[in-house]
Short mmCIF file of C-alpha atoms in Angstrom, two decimals:
data_model
loop_
_atom_site.label_atom_id
_atom_site.label_comp_id
_atom_site.label_asym_id
_atom_site.label_seq_id
_atom_site.Cartn_x
_atom_site.Cartn_y
_atom_site.Cartn_z
CA MET J 8 117.38 93.54 101.28
CA ASN J 9 117.13 89.76 101.86
CA GLU J 10 120.80 89.56 102.89
CA ILE J 11 120.26 92.24 105.52
CA HIS J 12 116.80 91.40 106.88
CA GLY J 13 116.19 87.85 105.62
CA THR J 14 113.24 86.68 103.54
CA ASP J 15 109.56 87.10 104.50
CA LYS J 16 109.05 83.35 104.86
CA GLY J 17 112.44 82.46 106.35
CA CYS J 18 112.16 84.96 109.19
CA TYR J 19 109.21 83.14 110.72
CA ASP J 20 111.51 80.15 111.29
CA ILE J 21 113.87 82.20 113.46
CA LEU J 22 111.28 84.28 115.32
CA ARG J 23 111.38 81.99 118.39
CA TRP J 24 115.17 82.28 118.43
CA TYR J 25 114.89 86.06 118.25
CA CYS J 26 112.50 86.17 121.19
CA ARG J 27 114.81 83.98 123.30
CA ALA J 28 117.79 86.12 122.31
CA VAL J 29 116.03 89.30 123.41
CA LYS J 30 115.24 87.76 126.82
CA GLU J 31 118.75 86.39 127.25
CA THR J 32 120.51 89.63 126.33
CA ASN J 33 118.04 91.91 128.15
CA PRO J 34 117.03 89.83 131.21
CA LEU J 35 116.06 92.82 133.37
CA SER J 36 114.25 94.84 130.71
CA VAL J 37 110.61 95.54 131.52
CA ALA J 38 108.38 97.80 129.45
CA GLU J 39 106.55 99.13 132.48
CA PHE J 40 109.61 100.76 134.10
CA GLY J 41 109.47 104.04 132.22
CA PHE J 42 105.71 103.88 132.09
CA VAL J 43 105.04 103.87 135.83
CA THR J 44 107.63 106.54 136.55
CA GLY J 45 106.62 109.10 133.96
CA CYS J 46 103.27 108.45 132.27
CA ARG J 47 99.66 109.11 133.06
CA PRO J 48 97.59 105.92 133.53
CA LEU J 49 95.93 106.44 130.15
CA ILE J 50 96.37 103.53 127.75
CA PHE J 51 95.59 103.77 124.03
CA LEU J 52 94.77 100.51 122.26
CA ASP J 53 94.95 100.30 118.47
CA GLU J 54 96.23 98.24 115.54
CA THR J 55 98.20 98.89 112.38
CA HIS J 56 98.45 96.76 109.24
CA ILE J 57 101.66 94.99 108.25
CA LYS J 58 102.72 95.61 104.66
CA ASN J 59 105.03 92.68 103.94
CA LYS J 60 104.16 89.56 101.93
CA PHE J 61 102.31 87.76 104.74
CA LYS J 62 100.36 90.79 105.97
CA GLY J 63 98.78 90.53 109.43
CA CYS J 64 98.77 93.42 111.88
CA ILE J 65 100.39 94.85 114.99
CA LEU J 66 98.32 95.28 118.15
CA LEU J 67 99.63 98.04 120.38
CA ALA J 68 99.23 99.73 123.72
CA VAL J 69 100.77 103.18 124.08
CA SER J 70 100.59 106.11 126.46
CA LYS J 71 101.79 109.69 126.89
CA ASP J 72 104.75 110.60 129.05
CA ALA J 73 105.13 113.66 131.25
CA ASN J 74 106.07 115.77 128.22
CA ASP J 75 102.94 114.65 126.35
CA ASP J 76 105.10 112.55 124.02
CA LEU J 77 104.56 109.00 122.77
CA PHE J 78 105.49 106.11 125.08
CA THR J 79 105.23 102.49 123.91
CA ILE J 80 103.95 100.04 126.54
CA ALA J 81 103.47 96.87 124.48
CA TYR J 82 103.03 95.64 120.92
CA SER J 83 102.45 92.26 119.28
CA VAL J 84 102.45 90.83 115.76
CA VAL J 85 99.29 88.81 115.01
CA ASP J 86 97.61 87.37 111.93
CA ALA J 87 94.49 89.55 112.19
CA GLU J 88 92.63 92.00 114.39
CA ASN J 89 89.96 89.85 116.02
CA ASP J 90 88.46 89.02 119.40
CA ILE J 91 90.84 86.13 120.13
CA ASN J 92 94.00 88.10 119.40
CA TRP J 93 92.86 91.14 121.38
CA GLU J 94 92.05 88.90 124.33
CA TRP J 95 95.47 87.25 124.15
CA PHE J 96 97.25 90.61 123.87
CA CYS J 97 95.29 92.25 126.69
CA TYR J 98 95.67 89.21 128.94
CA HIS J 99 99.43 89.75 128.91
CA LEU J 100 99.03 93.53 129.13
CA ARG J 101 96.86 93.04 132.21
CA SER J 102 99.57 90.94 133.87
CA VAL J 103 102.11 93.73 133.34
CA LEU J 104 99.76 96.42 134.66
CA LEU J 105 98.90 94.36 137.73
CA SER J 106 102.62 94.22 138.56
CA CYS J 107 102.82 98.02 138.71
CA GLN J 108 102.51 98.65 142.43
CA SER J 109 102.72 102.44 142.15
CA ILE J 110 99.47 102.77 140.15
CA PRO J 111 96.18 101.30 141.46
CA PHE J 112 94.85 98.97 138.78
CA ASN J 113 91.40 100.59 138.63
CA GLU J 114 92.93 103.99 137.84
CA TYR J 115 93.88 103.00 134.29
CA THR J 116 91.66 104.52 131.61
CA PHE J 117 91.61 102.81 128.23
CA PHE J 118 91.13 104.60 124.94
CA SER J 119 90.12 103.03 121.61
CA ASP J 120 88.37 103.44 118.26
CA ARG J 121 85.45 101.22 119.45
CA HIS J 122 86.59 98.07 117.66
CA PRO J 123 84.23 95.27 118.86
CA GLY J 124 87.18 93.10 119.93
CA ILE J 125 88.58 95.88 122.13
CA ILE J 126 85.20 96.67 123.69
CA LYS J 127 84.69 93.00 124.48
CA VAL J 128 88.11 92.45 126.02
CA VAL J 129 88.06 95.65 128.11
CA ASN J 130 84.70 94.53 129.56
CA LEU J 131 86.18 91.08 130.20
CA LEU J 132 89.64 91.84 131.61
CA PHE J 133 89.40 95.44 132.83
CA THR J 134 85.94 95.48 134.38
CA GLY J 135 86.76 98.13 136.98
CA ASN J 136 88.38 100.51 134.51
CA HIS J 137 86.93 103.25 132.33
CA HIS J 138 86.90 102.95 128.54
CA ALA J 139 86.90 106.16 126.48
CA TYR J 140 85.97 106.22 122.80
CA CYS J 141 87.87 108.26 120.21
CA LEU J 142 85.71 111.21 119.12
CA ARG J 143 87.28 111.45 115.66
CA HIS J 144 86.29 107.87 114.78
CA LEU J 145 82.85 108.44 116.28
CA VAL J 146 82.23 111.56 114.18
CA ASP J 147 83.34 109.70 111.04
CA ASN J 148 80.80 106.97 111.82
CA PHE J 149 78.14 109.59 112.53
CA VAL J 150 78.68 111.05 109.06
CA LYS J 151 78.58 107.62 107.38
CA VAL J 152 75.68 106.11 109.31
CA VAL J 153 73.40 109.08 110.03
CA LEU J 154 74.12 111.92 107.62
CA GLN J 155 73.90 109.70 104.55
CA SER J 156 70.16 109.51 105.28
CA TYR J 157 70.00 113.31 105.15
CA PRO J 158 71.90 114.24 101.95
CA LYS J 159 70.76 117.86 102.06
CA HIS J 160 72.16 118.47 105.52
CA ASN J 161 75.45 120.32 106.01
CA LYS J 162 77.84 117.56 107.10
CA LYS J 163 80.46 119.97 108.42
CA TYR J 164 77.92 121.87 110.52
CA TRP J 165 76.29 118.79 112.06
CA SER J 166 79.66 117.21 112.74
CA SER J 167 80.55 120.34 114.71
CA VAL J 168 77.30 120.07 116.69
CA PHE J 169 78.13 116.46 117.53
CA LYS J 170 81.59 117.54 118.70
CA LYS J 171 80.03 120.27 120.85
CA ALA J 172 77.90 117.60 122.50
CA ALA J 173 81.08 115.66 123.27
CA TYR J 174 83.04 118.63 124.63
CA ALA J 175 80.14 120.15 126.60
CA PRO J 176 81.17 120.49 130.26
CA SER J 177 77.64 120.26 131.68
CA LEU J 178 74.88 117.72 131.24
CA GLN J 179 72.40 120.47 130.33
CA GLU J 180 74.62 121.76 127.52
CA HIS J 181 75.29 118.24 126.26
CA GLU J 182 71.58 117.39 126.17
CA GLN J 183 70.78 120.61 124.31
CA HIS J 184 73.20 119.76 121.50
CA ILE J 185 71.82 116.22 121.30
CA LYS J 186 68.28 117.63 121.20
CA ASN J 187 69.24 119.88 118.28
CA ILE J 188 70.57 116.88 116.37
CA LEU J 189 67.49 114.73 117.03
CA GLU J 190 65.05 117.47 116.09
CA SER J 191 66.71 117.75 112.70
CA MET J 192 67.64 114.08 112.27
CA PRO J 193 65.35 111.67 114.18
CA LEU J 194 67.20 108.69 112.72
CA ALA J 195 70.25 109.73 114.75
CA ARG J 196 68.62 108.51 117.98
CA ASP J 197 69.60 104.85 117.61
CA PHE J 198 73.13 105.75 116.61
CA ILE J 199 73.62 108.01 119.62
CA VAL J 200 72.16 105.51 122.09
CA ASN J 201 74.21 102.63 120.68
CA SER J 202 77.38 104.73 120.71
CA GLU J 203 77.29 104.78 124.54
CA PRO J 204 77.62 108.53 125.20
CA GLN J 205 78.95 107.81 128.70
CA SER J 206 82.17 106.70 126.98
CA TRP J 207 82.75 109.83 124.88
CA ALA J 208 80.81 112.81 126.25
CA ASN J 209 82.65 114.92 128.84
CA ALA J 210 79.44 115.56 130.77
CA LEU J 211 78.80 111.82 131.19
CA PHE J 212 82.27 110.28 131.38
CA LEU J 213 82.98 109.21 134.97
CA GLY J 214 86.67 108.44 134.57
CA ASN J 215 89.69 110.67 134.09
CA ARG J 216 91.11 111.12 130.59
CA TRP J 217 93.19 114.24 131.25
CA GLY J 218 91.57 116.31 128.52
CA VAL J 219 92.28 113.72 125.81
CA ILE J 220 89.34 113.02 123.50
CA ASN J 221 90.98 111.51 120.39
CA ASN J 222 93.16 108.46 119.73
CA ASN J 223 95.79 110.54 117.92
CA ILE J 224 98.75 109.25 119.94
CA ALA J 225 98.11 105.71 118.67
CA GLU J 226 97.91 107.04 115.11
CA CYS J 227 101.29 108.69 115.71
CA TRP J 228 102.74 105.30 116.67
CA ASN J 229 101.35 103.76 113.49
CA ASN J 230 103.10 106.42 111.43
CA TRP J 231 106.26 106.13 113.54
CA VAL J 232 106.71 102.45 112.59
CA LYS J 233 105.58 102.91 108.99
CA ALA J 234 108.91 101.84 107.46
CA ALA J 235 109.21 98.79 109.72
CA ARG J 236 105.86 97.41 108.57
CA TYR J 237 107.34 96.53 105.16
CA LEU J 238 110.15 94.37 106.60
CA PRO J 239 110.16 90.60 107.22
CA ILE J 240 108.89 89.81 110.69
CA VAL J 241 112.18 89.57 112.64
CA GLY J 242 113.58 92.69 111.00
CA MET J 243 110.30 94.46 111.66
CA VAL J 244 110.15 93.56 115.35
CA ASP J 245 113.82 94.41 115.90
CA HIS J 246 113.49 97.69 113.99
CA ILE J 247 110.65 98.71 116.31
CA ARG J 248 112.61 97.58 119.38
CA VAL J 249 115.59 99.71 118.38
CA GLN J 250 113.35 102.72 117.69
CA ILE J 251 111.80 102.40 121.15
CA LYS J 252 115.24 102.02 122.78
CA ASN J 253 116.59 105.08 120.99
CA MET J 254 113.57 107.15 121.93
CA MET J 255 113.87 106.21 125.60
CA HIS J 256 117.51 107.32 125.62
CA GLN J 257 116.94 110.69 123.99
#
């Protein structure tokens, strides 16, 4: 393994060389090329943990192409998922998106699991864009934060009511489902208000998310690079690069 991919520690010493080599051998390669010609302006932000000796994580931005398949826009290896690293990653992502002349910048809709670092950086760097929250993560939090105070309640049933509130096409229908929840669980009020319903409820969301309501495509990417996450850093980055290249040529 070490002879093929190098050691965990040693690979950090040649990472700068690897980055220069990629630029020198692929001087005209730009990640946005396939993105602007075939994808909807819907960008999923997420992270996945690295499994090698030095840990860390990968920050990623992905989208869906015209066939509803996974398309990688950008990814970065960082030491941890925090505000500083998300700001650094999204600063460079913003520069790439601004260079895409065929898509107006304010038409991009961002999608996330509501990590505080992502919320902060979207508000900072993408102020004119819409930010949608993943319903699956929100329902999980609803169960953990609210339903634990009501142990006798049917978690499956009330989770379905919460989902109905999210999918409701009209404001009246949305408010009725929320009313049903609050009548049975008054403690849910703070959770619902703080969750910013305008970022997850269909009846309140002002942007366009093309029927997408979960962050599943980002989870697919995490699973797609599962094997690479165990490799030393250079082998990991190159493994992902080759996977992306092969996918784009299929």
